[in-house]
PDB file of C-alpha atoms and ligand atoms in Angstrom:
ATOM      1  CA  MET W  21     105.900  69.335  86.936  1.00  0.00           C
ATOM      2  CA  ASP W  22     106.869  67.154  89.850  1.00  0.00           C
ATOM      3  CA  GLY W  23     104.833  68.324  92.825  1.00  0.00           C
ATOM      4  CA  HIS W  24     101.131  68.013  93.298  1.00  0.00           C
ATOM      5  CA  ALA W  25      99.267  69.270  96.347  1.00  0.00           C
ATOM      6  CA  THR W  26      95.952  68.278  97.825  1.00  0.00           C
ATOM      7  CA  SER W  27      93.431  70.620  99.348  1.00  0.00           C
ATOM      8  CA  ASP W  28      94.358  69.148 102.725  1.00  0.00           C
ATOM      9  CA  ASP W  29      98.038  69.895 102.684  1.00  0.00           C
ATOM     10  CA  CYS W  30      97.437  73.403 101.323  1.00  0.00           C
ATOM     11  CA  GLY W  31      94.837  74.095 104.008  1.00  0.00           C
ATOM     12  CA  TYR W  32      97.258  72.908 106.640  1.00  0.00           C
ATOM     13  CA  LYS W  33      99.806  75.450 105.455  1.00  0.00           C
ATOM     14  CA  TYR W  34      97.331  78.271 106.048  1.00  0.00           C
ATOM     15  CA  ARG W  35      96.560  77.143 109.563  1.00  0.00           C
ATOM     16  CA  ARG W  36     100.268  77.641 110.139  1.00  0.00           C
ATOM     17  CA  MET W  37     101.360  81.233 110.749  1.00  0.00           C
ATOM     18  CA  SER W  38      97.808  82.571 110.725  1.00  0.00           C
ATOM     19  CA  GLY W  39      97.864  84.547 113.986  1.00  0.00           C
ATOM     20  CA  ASP W  40      98.377  88.239 114.632  1.00  0.00           C
ATOM     21  CA  ALA W  41     102.134  88.082 115.290  1.00  0.00           C
ATOM     22  CA  ALA W  42     102.684  86.149 112.060  1.00  0.00           C
ATOM     23  CA  ALA W  43     100.558  88.657 110.121  1.00  0.00           C
ATOM     24  CA  SER W  44     102.530  91.548 111.596  1.00  0.00           C
ATOM     25  CA  ILE W  45     105.779  89.958 110.377  1.00  0.00           C
ATOM     26  CA  ARG W  46     104.383  89.626 106.848  1.00  0.00           C
ATOM     27  CA  ALA W  47     103.260  93.244 106.929  1.00  0.00           C
ATOM     28  CA  GLU W  48     106.682  94.365 108.116  1.00  0.00           C
ATOM     29  CA  VAL W  49     108.781  92.213 105.788  1.00  0.00           C
ATOM     30  CA  LEU W  50     106.655  92.001 102.647  1.00  0.00           C
ATOM     31  CA  GLY W  51     104.702  95.242 102.959  1.00  0.00           C
ATOM     32  CA  SER W  52     101.334  93.464 103.245  1.00  0.00           C
ATOM     33  CA  ASP W  53      99.818  90.706 105.384  1.00  0.00           C
ATOM     34  CA  VAL W  54      97.977  89.170 102.410  1.00  0.00           C
ATOM     35  CA  PRO W  55     100.865  87.194 100.826  1.00  0.00           C
ATOM     36  CA  ASN W  56     101.533  83.621 101.856  1.00  0.00           C
ATOM     37  CA  GLY W  57     104.780  83.280  99.933  1.00  0.00           C
ATOM     38  CA  TYR W  58     107.858  85.406  99.367  1.00  0.00           C
ATOM     39  CA  THR W  59     106.512  88.046  96.987  1.00  0.00           C
ATOM     40  CA  THR W  60     106.847  91.605  98.278  1.00  0.00           C
ATOM     41  CA  VAL W  61     104.620  94.545  97.367  1.00  0.00           C
ATOM     42  CA  ALA W  62     107.363  95.897  95.083  1.00  0.00           C
ATOM     43  CA  GLN W  63     107.598  92.528  93.329  1.00  0.00           C
ATOM     44  CA  ALA W  64     103.813  92.310  92.963  1.00  0.00           C
ATOM     45  CA  ASP W  65     103.980  95.725  91.270  1.00  0.00           C
ATOM     46  CA  ARG W  66     106.746  94.506  88.982  1.00  0.00           C
ATOM     47  CA  ILE W  67     104.673  91.444  88.057  1.00  0.00           C
ATOM     48  CA  GLY W  68     101.664  93.667  87.317  1.00  0.00           C
ATOM     49  CA  ALA W  69     103.749  96.038  85.186  1.00  0.00           C
ATOM     50  CA  THR W  70     105.340  93.271  83.113  1.00  0.00           C
ATOM     51  CA  LEU W  71     102.002  91.517  82.595  1.00  0.00           C
ATOM     52  CA  GLY W  72     100.827  94.786  81.070  1.00  0.00           C
ATOM     53  CA  ILE W  73      97.213  94.122  81.964  1.00  0.00           C
ATOM     54  CA  ARG W  74      94.677  96.879  81.277  1.00  0.00           C
ATOM     55  CA  PRO W  75      91.572  98.013  83.180  1.00  0.00           C
ATOM     56  CA  GLY W  76      88.653  95.643  82.863  1.00  0.00           C
ATOM     57  CA  ARG W  77      90.710  92.786  81.373  1.00  0.00           C
ATOM     58  CA  ARG W  78      90.676  89.485  83.224  1.00  0.00           C
ATOM     59  CA  LEU W  79      93.580  88.301  85.396  1.00  0.00           C
ATOM     60  CA  LEU W  80      93.642  84.775  86.798  1.00  0.00           C
ATOM     61  CA  ASP W  81      95.666  84.497  90.017  1.00  0.00           C
ATOM     62  CA  LEU W  82      96.275  80.773  90.189  1.00  0.00           C
ATOM     63  CA  GLY W  83      97.107  79.487  93.662  1.00  0.00           C
ATOM     64  CA  GLY W  84      96.533  83.067  94.754  1.00  0.00           C
ATOM     65  CA  GLY W  85      95.769  82.080  98.330  1.00  0.00           C
ATOM     66  CA  ARG W  86      94.437  85.094 100.225  1.00  0.00           C
ATOM     67  CA  GLY W  87      94.738  87.111  97.022  1.00  0.00           C
ATOM     68  CA  TRP W  88      98.388  87.671  96.297  1.00  0.00           C
ATOM     69  CA  PRO W  89      99.648  89.118  94.030  1.00  0.00           C
ATOM     70  CA  GLY W  90      96.318  89.364  92.195  1.00  0.00           C
ATOM     71  CA  ARG W  91      94.625  91.701  94.602  1.00  0.00           C
ATOM     72  CA  ARG W  92      97.468  94.207  94.493  1.00  0.00           C
ATOM     73  CA  ILE W  93      97.640  94.069  90.691  1.00  0.00           C
ATOM     74  CA  ALA W  94      93.865  94.548  90.409  1.00  0.00           C
ATOM     75  CA  GLU W  95      93.965  97.521  92.766  1.00  0.00           C
ATOM     76  CA  ARG W  96      96.773  99.146  90.794  1.00  0.00           C
ATOM     77  CA  THR W  97      95.594  98.418  87.258  1.00  0.00           C
ATOM     78  CA  GLY W  98      91.808  98.159  87.509  1.00  0.00           C
ATOM     79  CA  CYS W  99      91.826  94.700  85.948  1.00  0.00           C
ATOM     80  CA  ALA W 100      89.188  92.122  86.902  1.00  0.00           C
ATOM     81  CA  LEU W 101      90.625  89.493  89.220  1.00  0.00           C
ATOM     82  CA  VAL W 102      89.638  85.852  89.374  1.00  0.00           C
ATOM     83  CA  LEU W 103      91.250  84.057  92.282  1.00  0.00           C
ATOM     84  CA  ALA W 104      91.629  80.287  92.028  1.00  0.00           C
ATOM     85  CA  ASP W 105      92.892  78.060  94.821  1.00  0.00           C
ATOM     86  CA  LEU W 106      92.249  74.672  96.355  1.00  0.00           C
ATOM     87  CA  PRO W 107      91.194  74.984 100.000  1.00  0.00           C
ATOM     88  CA  LEU W 108      87.826  76.651 100.515  1.00  0.00           C
ATOM     89  CA  GLU W 109      88.940  78.132 103.821  1.00  0.00           C
ATOM     90  CA  VAL W 110      91.655  80.088 102.018  1.00  0.00           C
ATOM     91  CA  LEU W 111      89.260  81.513  99.463  1.00  0.00           C
ATOM     92  CA  ARG W 112      86.880  82.491 102.253  1.00  0.00           C
ATOM     93  CA  ALA W 113      89.729  84.304 103.989  1.00  0.00           C
ATOM     94  CA  ALA W 114      90.329  86.245 100.780  1.00  0.00           C
ATOM     95  CA  GLU W 115      86.826  87.739 100.726  1.00  0.00           C
ATOM     96  CA  PRO W 116      86.964  90.477 103.351  1.00  0.00           C
ATOM     97  CA  LEU W 117      90.487  91.327 102.332  1.00  0.00           C
ATOM     98  CA  SER W 118      89.738  91.665  98.693  1.00  0.00           C
ATOM     99  CA  ALA W 119      86.246  93.097  98.521  1.00  0.00           C
ATOM    100  CA  GLY W 120      85.962  95.349  95.527  1.00  0.00           C
ATOM    101  CA  SER W 121      88.861  93.982  93.552  1.00  0.00           C
ATOM    102  CA  VAL W 122      87.944  90.304  93.299  1.00  0.00           C
ATOM    103  CA  VAL W 123      85.460  89.496  90.584  1.00  0.00           C
ATOM    104  CA  GLY W 124      85.468  85.782  91.195  1.00  0.00           C
ATOM    105  CA  ARG W 125      86.777  83.244  93.666  1.00  0.00           C
ATOM    106  CA  VAL W 126      86.967  79.734  92.353  1.00  0.00           C
ATOM    107  CA  CYS W 127      87.831  76.554  94.183  1.00  0.00           C
ATOM    108  CA  ALA W 128      89.849  74.701  91.555  1.00  0.00           C
ATOM    109  CA  ASP W 129      92.862  72.516  90.990  1.00  0.00           C
ATOM    110  CA  GLY W 130      95.319  74.286  88.708  1.00  0.00           C
ATOM    111  CA  SER W 131      95.781  71.158  86.641  1.00  0.00           C
ATOM    112  CA  VAL W 132      92.108  71.080  85.543  1.00  0.00           C
ATOM    113  CA  LEU W 133      90.901  74.661  85.386  1.00  0.00           C
ATOM    114  CA  PRO W 134      87.150  75.224  85.021  1.00  0.00           C
ATOM    115  CA  PHE W 135      87.538  78.080  82.530  1.00  0.00           C
ATOM    116  CA  ARG W 136      86.995  78.404  78.788  1.00  0.00           C
ATOM    117  CA  ASP W 137      89.939  78.508  76.379  1.00  0.00           C
ATOM    118  CA  ALA W 138      91.393  81.984  75.846  1.00  0.00           C
ATOM    119  CA  SER W 139      89.371  83.583  78.635  1.00  0.00           C
ATOM    120  CA  PHE W 140      92.146  85.521  80.441  1.00  0.00           C
ATOM    121  CA  ALA W 141      94.478  88.327  79.382  1.00  0.00           C
ATOM    122  CA  ALA W 142      96.987  87.323  82.054  1.00  0.00           C
ATOM    123  CA  VAL W 143      97.746  84.616  84.586  1.00  0.00           C
ATOM    124  CA  SER W 144      99.889  84.947  87.709  1.00  0.00           C
ATOM    125  CA  HIS W 145     101.360  81.932  89.501  1.00  0.00           C
ATOM    126  CA  THR W 146     103.546  82.801  92.512  1.00  0.00           C
ATOM    127  CA  ASP W 147     104.988  80.287  94.957  1.00  0.00           C
ATOM    128  CA  VAL W 148     102.269  77.795  94.048  1.00  0.00           C
ATOM    129  CA  LEU W 149     104.724  74.928  94.228  1.00  0.00           C
ATOM    130  CA  CYS W 150     105.980  75.157  97.768  1.00  0.00           C
TER     131      CYS W 150
ATOM    132  CA  MET V  17      99.191  73.297  85.545  1.00  0.00           C
ATOM    133  CA  LEU V  18     101.243  75.293  83.036  1.00  0.00           C
ATOM    134  CA  ARG V  19      99.413  73.718  80.087  1.00  0.00           C
ATOM    135  CA  GLU V  20      96.151  74.801  81.659  1.00  0.00           C
ATOM    136  CA  CYS V  21      97.553  78.311  82.064  1.00  0.00           C
ATOM    137  CA  ARG V  22      98.334  78.371  78.357  1.00  0.00           C
ATOM    138  CA  ARG V  23      94.907  77.043  77.421  1.00  0.00           C
ATOM    139  CA  VAL V  24      93.009  79.720  79.352  1.00  0.00           C
ATOM    140  CA  LEU V  25      95.228  82.550  78.077  1.00  0.00           C
ATOM    141  CA  GLU V  26      94.140  84.713  75.167  1.00  0.00           C
ATOM    142  CA  PRO V  27      96.449  84.477  72.132  1.00  0.00           C
ATOM    143  CA  ALA V  28      98.344  87.635  73.191  1.00  0.00           C
ATOM    144  CA  GLY V  29      98.072  86.831  76.897  1.00  0.00           C
ATOM    145  CA  ARG V  30     100.934  86.632  79.358  1.00  0.00           C
ATOM    146  CA  LEU V  31     101.837  84.352  82.245  1.00  0.00           C
ATOM    147  CA  ALA V  32     103.972  85.397  85.229  1.00  0.00           C
ATOM    148  CA  VAL V  33     105.545  82.654  87.339  1.00  0.00           C
ATOM    149  CA  VAL V  34     107.628  83.072  90.480  1.00  0.00           C
ATOM    150  CA  VAL V  35     109.173  79.993  91.985  1.00  0.00           C
ATOM    151  CA  VAL V  36     111.970  78.792  94.266  1.00  0.00           C
ATOM    152  CA  GLU V  37     113.879  76.145  92.323  1.00  0.00           C
ATOM    153  CA  PRO V  38     117.275  74.431  92.285  1.00  0.00           C
ATOM    154  CA  ALA V  39     120.072  76.675  91.027  1.00  0.00           C
ATOM    155  CA  SER V  40     121.261  75.832  87.525  1.00  0.00           C
ATOM    156  CA  GLY V  41     124.112  73.441  86.808  1.00  0.00           C
ATOM    157  CA  LEU V  42     124.016  71.507  90.077  1.00  0.00           C
ATOM    158  CA  ASP V  43     125.624  68.079  90.350  1.00  0.00           C
ATOM    159  CA  ARG V  44     123.698  65.224  91.975  1.00  0.00           C
ATOM    160  CA  ALA V  45     124.904  65.937  95.494  1.00  0.00           C
ATOM    161  CA  ALA V  46     124.051  69.636  95.233  1.00  0.00           C
ATOM    162  CA  LEU V  47     120.640  68.816  93.782  1.00  0.00           C
ATOM    163  CA  ALA V  48     119.991  66.556  96.769  1.00  0.00           C
ATOM    164  CA  GLU V  49     120.922  69.499  99.008  1.00  0.00           C
ATOM    165  CA  ALA V  50     118.461  71.710  97.129  1.00  0.00           C
ATOM    166  CA  VAL V  51     115.732  69.139  97.751  1.00  0.00           C
ATOM    167  CA  ARG V  52     116.628  68.834 101.431  1.00  0.00           C
ATOM    168  CA  LEU V  53     116.673  72.589 102.002  1.00  0.00           C
ATOM    169  CA  GLY V  54     114.038  73.797  99.538  1.00  0.00           C
ATOM    170  CA  PRO V  55     110.235  73.964  99.477  1.00  0.00           C
ATOM    171  CA  SER V  56     108.541  70.605  99.929  1.00  0.00           C
ATOM    172  CA  ARG V  57     107.249  70.442  96.346  1.00  0.00           C
ATOM    173  CA  ILE V  58     110.383  71.758  94.658  1.00  0.00           C
ATOM    174  CA  THR V  59     110.559  70.820  90.969  1.00  0.00           C
ATOM    175  CA  THR V  60     113.767  68.972  90.192  1.00  0.00           C
ATOM    176  CA  SER V  61     113.094  67.468  86.769  1.00  0.00           C
ATOM    177  CA  ALA V  62     114.080  70.627  84.849  1.00  0.00           C
ATOM    178  CA  PRO V  63     114.290  74.405  85.304  1.00  0.00           C
ATOM    179  CA  ILE V  64     110.946  76.195  85.366  1.00  0.00           C
ATOM    180  CA  ARG V  65     111.705  77.823  81.997  1.00  0.00           C
ATOM    181  CA  ASP V  66     111.873  74.390  80.332  1.00  0.00           C
ATOM    182  CA  HIS V  67     108.517  73.437  81.833  1.00  0.00           C
ATOM    183  CA  VAL V  68     107.009  76.703  80.650  1.00  0.00           C
ATOM    184  CA  GLU V  69     108.374  76.216  77.130  1.00  0.00           C
ATOM    185  CA  ALA V  70     107.234  72.597  77.086  1.00  0.00           C
ATOM    186  CA  ALA V  71     103.738  73.865  77.860  1.00  0.00           C
ATOM    187  CA  GLY V  72     103.864  75.841  74.603  1.00  0.00           C
ATOM    188  CA  LEU V  73     104.665  79.280  76.012  1.00  0.00           C
ATOM    189  CA  ARG V  74     107.427  81.605  74.846  1.00  0.00           C
ATOM    190  CA  VAL V  75     109.654  82.958  77.608  1.00  0.00           C
ATOM    191  CA  GLU V  76     110.057  86.722  77.243  1.00  0.00           C
ATOM    192  CA  ARG V  77     111.869  87.557  80.432  1.00  0.00           C
ATOM    193  CA  LEU V  78     113.730  85.723  83.151  1.00  0.00           C
ATOM    194  CA  GLU V  79     114.931  87.473  86.305  1.00  0.00           C
ATOM    195  CA  ASP V  80     116.866  86.165  89.271  1.00  0.00           C
ATOM    196  CA  TRP V  81     115.109  87.249  92.486  1.00  0.00           C
ATOM    197  CA  THR V  82     117.389  85.241  94.803  1.00  0.00           C
ATOM    198  CA  ALA V  83     119.087  88.252  96.421  1.00  0.00           C
ATOM    199  CA  GLU V  84     115.680  89.678  97.383  1.00  0.00           C
ATOM    200  CA  LEU V  85     114.665  86.301  98.798  1.00  0.00           C
ATOM    201  CA  ARG V  86     117.818  86.217 100.935  1.00  0.00           C
ATOM    202  CA  GLU V  87     117.118  89.712 102.317  1.00  0.00           C
ATOM    203  CA  LEU V  88     113.540  88.783 103.021  1.00  0.00           C
ATOM    204  CA  LEU V  89     114.480  85.571 104.839  1.00  0.00           C
ATOM    205  CA  LEU V  90     117.064  87.379 106.969  1.00  0.00           C
ATOM    206  CA  HIS V  91     114.498  90.010 107.877  1.00  0.00           C
ATOM    207  CA  THR V  92     111.795  87.407 108.575  1.00  0.00           C
ATOM    208  CA  LEU V  93     114.058  85.316 110.807  1.00  0.00           C
ATOM    209  CA  GLU V  94     115.092  88.403 112.746  1.00  0.00           C
ATOM    210  CA  SER V  95     111.445  89.389 113.257  1.00  0.00           C
ATOM    211  CA  MET V  96     110.457  85.847 114.190  1.00  0.00           C
ATOM    212  CA  ARG V  97     113.131  85.726 116.878  1.00  0.00           C
ATOM    213  CA  ARG V  98     112.054  89.125 118.186  1.00  0.00           C
ATOM    214  CA  LEU V  99     108.421  87.953 118.410  1.00  0.00           C
ATOM    215  CA  GLU V 100     109.308  84.445 119.549  1.00  0.00           C
ATOM    216  CA  ARG V 101     107.087  84.532 122.636  1.00  0.00           C
ATOM    217  CA  ASP V 102     103.998  85.658 120.727  1.00  0.00           C
ATOM    218  CA  LEU V 103     104.645  83.207 117.904  1.00  0.00           C
ATOM    219  CA  ARG V 104     105.135  80.292 120.281  1.00  0.00           C
ATOM    220  CA  ALA V 105     101.792  81.192 121.839  1.00  0.00           C
ATOM    221  CA  GLU V 106     100.081  81.367 118.437  1.00  0.00           C
ATOM    222  CA  GLU V 107     101.720  78.422 116.709  1.00  0.00           C
ATOM    223  CA  GLY V 108     102.575  76.136 119.613  1.00  0.00           C
ATOM    224  CA  ASN V 109     106.146  75.082 120.257  1.00  0.00           C
ATOM    225  CA  ASP V 110     106.182  72.490 117.478  1.00  0.00           C
ATOM    226  CA  GLY V 111     104.710  74.984 115.016  1.00  0.00           C
ATOM    227  CA  TRP V 112     107.313  77.553 115.952  1.00  0.00           C
ATOM    228  CA  ASP V 113     110.171  75.041 115.593  1.00  0.00           C
ATOM    229  CA  ALA V 114     108.884  73.833 112.237  1.00  0.00           C
ATOM    230  CA  GLU V 115     108.436  77.325 110.820  1.00  0.00           C
ATOM    231  CA  LEU V 116     111.805  78.537 112.056  1.00  0.00           C
ATOM    232  CA  SER V 117     113.659  75.554 110.651  1.00  0.00           C
ATOM    233  CA  ARG V 118     111.790  75.798 107.320  1.00  0.00           C
ATOM    234  CA  LYS V 119     112.974  79.389 106.909  1.00  0.00           C
ATOM    235  CA  GLU V 120     116.494  78.599 108.145  1.00  0.00           C
ATOM    236  CA  ARG V 121     116.837  75.742 105.665  1.00  0.00           C
ATOM    237  CA  LEU V 122     115.677  77.947 102.814  1.00  0.00           C
ATOM    238  CA  LEU V 123     118.229  80.594 103.772  1.00  0.00           C
ATOM    239  CA  GLU V 124     120.925  77.934 104.046  1.00  0.00           C
ATOM    240  CA  GLY V 125     120.050  76.717 100.556  1.00  0.00           C
ATOM    241  CA  VAL V 126     120.212  80.242  99.142  1.00  0.00           C
ATOM    242  CA  GLU V 127     123.519  80.966 100.859  1.00  0.00           C
ATOM    243  CA  ALA V 128     124.977  77.640  99.722  1.00  0.00           C
ATOM    244  CA  GLY V 129     124.034  78.562  96.163  1.00  0.00           C
ATOM    245  CA  VAL V 130     121.785  75.521  95.616  1.00  0.00           C
ATOM    246  CA  LEU V 131     118.431  77.371  95.613  1.00  0.00           C
ATOM    247  CA  ARG V 132     117.315  80.309  93.513  1.00  0.00           C
ATOM    248  CA  ARG V 133     114.147  82.302  93.122  1.00  0.00           C
ATOM    249  CA  THR V 134     113.112  82.836  89.540  1.00  0.00           C
ATOM    250  CA  PHE V 135     110.676  85.305  88.039  1.00  0.00           C
ATOM    251  CA  LEU V 136     109.611  84.410  84.556  1.00  0.00           C
ATOM    252  CA  LEU V 137     107.309  86.141  82.114  1.00  0.00           C
ATOM    253  CA  ALA V 138     105.981  84.165  79.179  1.00  0.00           C
ATOM    254  CA  ARG V 139     103.677  84.786  76.276  1.00  0.00           C
ATOM    255  CA  HIS V 140     101.317  82.500  74.480  1.00  0.00           C
ATOM    256  CA  GLY V 141     103.178  81.015  71.487  1.00  0.00           C
ATOM    257  CA  ALA V 142     105.365  78.057  70.694  1.00  0.00           C
ATOM    258  CA  SER V 143     108.813  79.316  69.708  1.00  0.00           C
ATOM    259  CA  SER V 144     111.477  80.173  72.262  1.00  0.00           C
ATOM    260  CA  THR V 145     113.832  83.111  72.788  1.00  0.00           C
ATOM    261  CA  ARG V 146     116.643  82.783  75.270  1.00  0.00           C
ATOM    262  CA  ALA V 147     116.524  85.506  77.939  1.00  0.00           C
TER     263      ALA V 147
HETATM  264  C1  LIG M 208     102.640  79.446  99.373  1.00  0.00           C
HETATM  265  S1  LIG M 208     101.004  79.745  98.851  1.00  0.00           S
HETATM  266  C2  LIG M 208     101.209  81.207  97.858  1.00  0.00           C
HETATM  267  C3  LIG M 208      99.932  81.968  97.731  1.00  0.00           C
HETATM  268  C4  LIG M 208     100.008  83.265  96.938  1.00  0.00           C
HETATM  269  N1  LIG M 208     100.209  83.034  95.510  1.00  0.00           N
HETATM  270  C5  LIG M 208     101.048  84.194  97.488  1.00  0.00           C
HETATM  271  O1  LIG M 208     102.040  84.460  96.805  1.00  0.00           O
HETATM  272  O2  LIG M 208     100.857  84.663  98.594  1.00  0.00           O
HETATM  273  C6  LIG M 208     100.674  78.472  97.637  1.00  0.00           C
HETATM  274  C7  LIG M 208      99.237  78.430  97.173  1.00  0.00           C
HETATM  275  O3  LIG M 208      99.093  77.579  96.053  1.00  0.00           O
HETATM  276  C8  LIG M 208      97.892  76.847  96.214  1.00  0.00           C
HETATM  277  N2  LIG M 208      97.976  75.644  95.400  1.00  0.00           N
HETATM  278  C9  LIG M 208      98.921  74.656  95.466  1.00  0.00           C
HETATM  279  N3  LIG M 208      98.660  73.696  94.562  1.00  0.00           N
HETATM  280  C10 LIG M 208      97.552  74.084  93.894  1.00  0.00           C
HETATM  281  C11 LIG M 208      96.774  73.501  92.843  1.00  0.00           C
HETATM  282  N4  LIG M 208      97.104  72.323  92.302  1.00  0.00           N
HETATM  283  N5  LIG M 208      95.697  74.184  92.391  1.00  0.00           N
HETATM  284  C12 LIG M 208      95.340  75.373  92.941  1.00  0.00           C
HETATM  285  N6  LIG M 208      96.025  75.963  93.944  1.00  0.00           N
HETATM  286  C13 LIG M 208      97.114  75.324  94.413  1.00  0.00           C
HETATM  287  C14 LIG M 208      97.847  76.586  97.696  1.00  0.00           C
HETATM  288  O4  LIG M 208      96.560  76.250  98.169  1.00  0.00           O
HETATM  289  C15 LIG M 208      98.321  77.906  98.248  1.00  0.00           C
HETATM  290  O5  LIG M 208      97.270  78.822  98.436  1.00  0.00           O
END
């Protein structure tokens, strides 16, 4: 596809709108302060339902940022979540939020994933190109 | 990125993609509008479903989530204006201006019919079914 981001420009986006007022708007509008895109809680649930992932199976949330929608899907389905994103600071921010539901956090570029072939039952990819 | 998604998926695995993209059937001028108003890395070469199919995945479901995006942007802009003082303090005046205009442009693009939000579900496999 056309766009390609660097760790720098993604990290910059997280420094934007990272304060308390911004988080309260996300919580009010999306139903959670974890998302960094336009995916609501109801939509995260729809994504989880259509992926049909079962407890214990592995979900890769690519460009999952602070853990959205992967964290919600893992909490609802009991699947094992691996969160992959570029900036380290974003993955660090995901830790306290996602304790318990995140099995792995991996700093990786989506165009060269450090995973074996056929190692995930599902992949989610929401607002990664923005 | 989509090829890598396919590679790491199990043979029966599924991929969910949600993306803001140009609406379908735009002429050149409207496509330029979509680029001006849309996300900075908007994909203009082809609809997301074509990219997903080109990566060797079979599209099972395609939903238009544009109406929800419009509602969400209206709600966000209203909340941002209500919390303007706090947000200016957190983001700085330039940050506030940039964020507000980013959201306003997106809404303008949705309302002008040049941007859409697409949810797509695909399965590992090469052949295609039109949704
Ligand atoms: C707008 S945020 C959306 C985050 C999350 N999926 C959500 O819905 O809240 C886009 C995310 O994609 C990540 N990203 C962009 N390009 C990427 C790439 N090539 N590889 C991995 N992550 C990427 C960014 O770092 C950022 O966290």
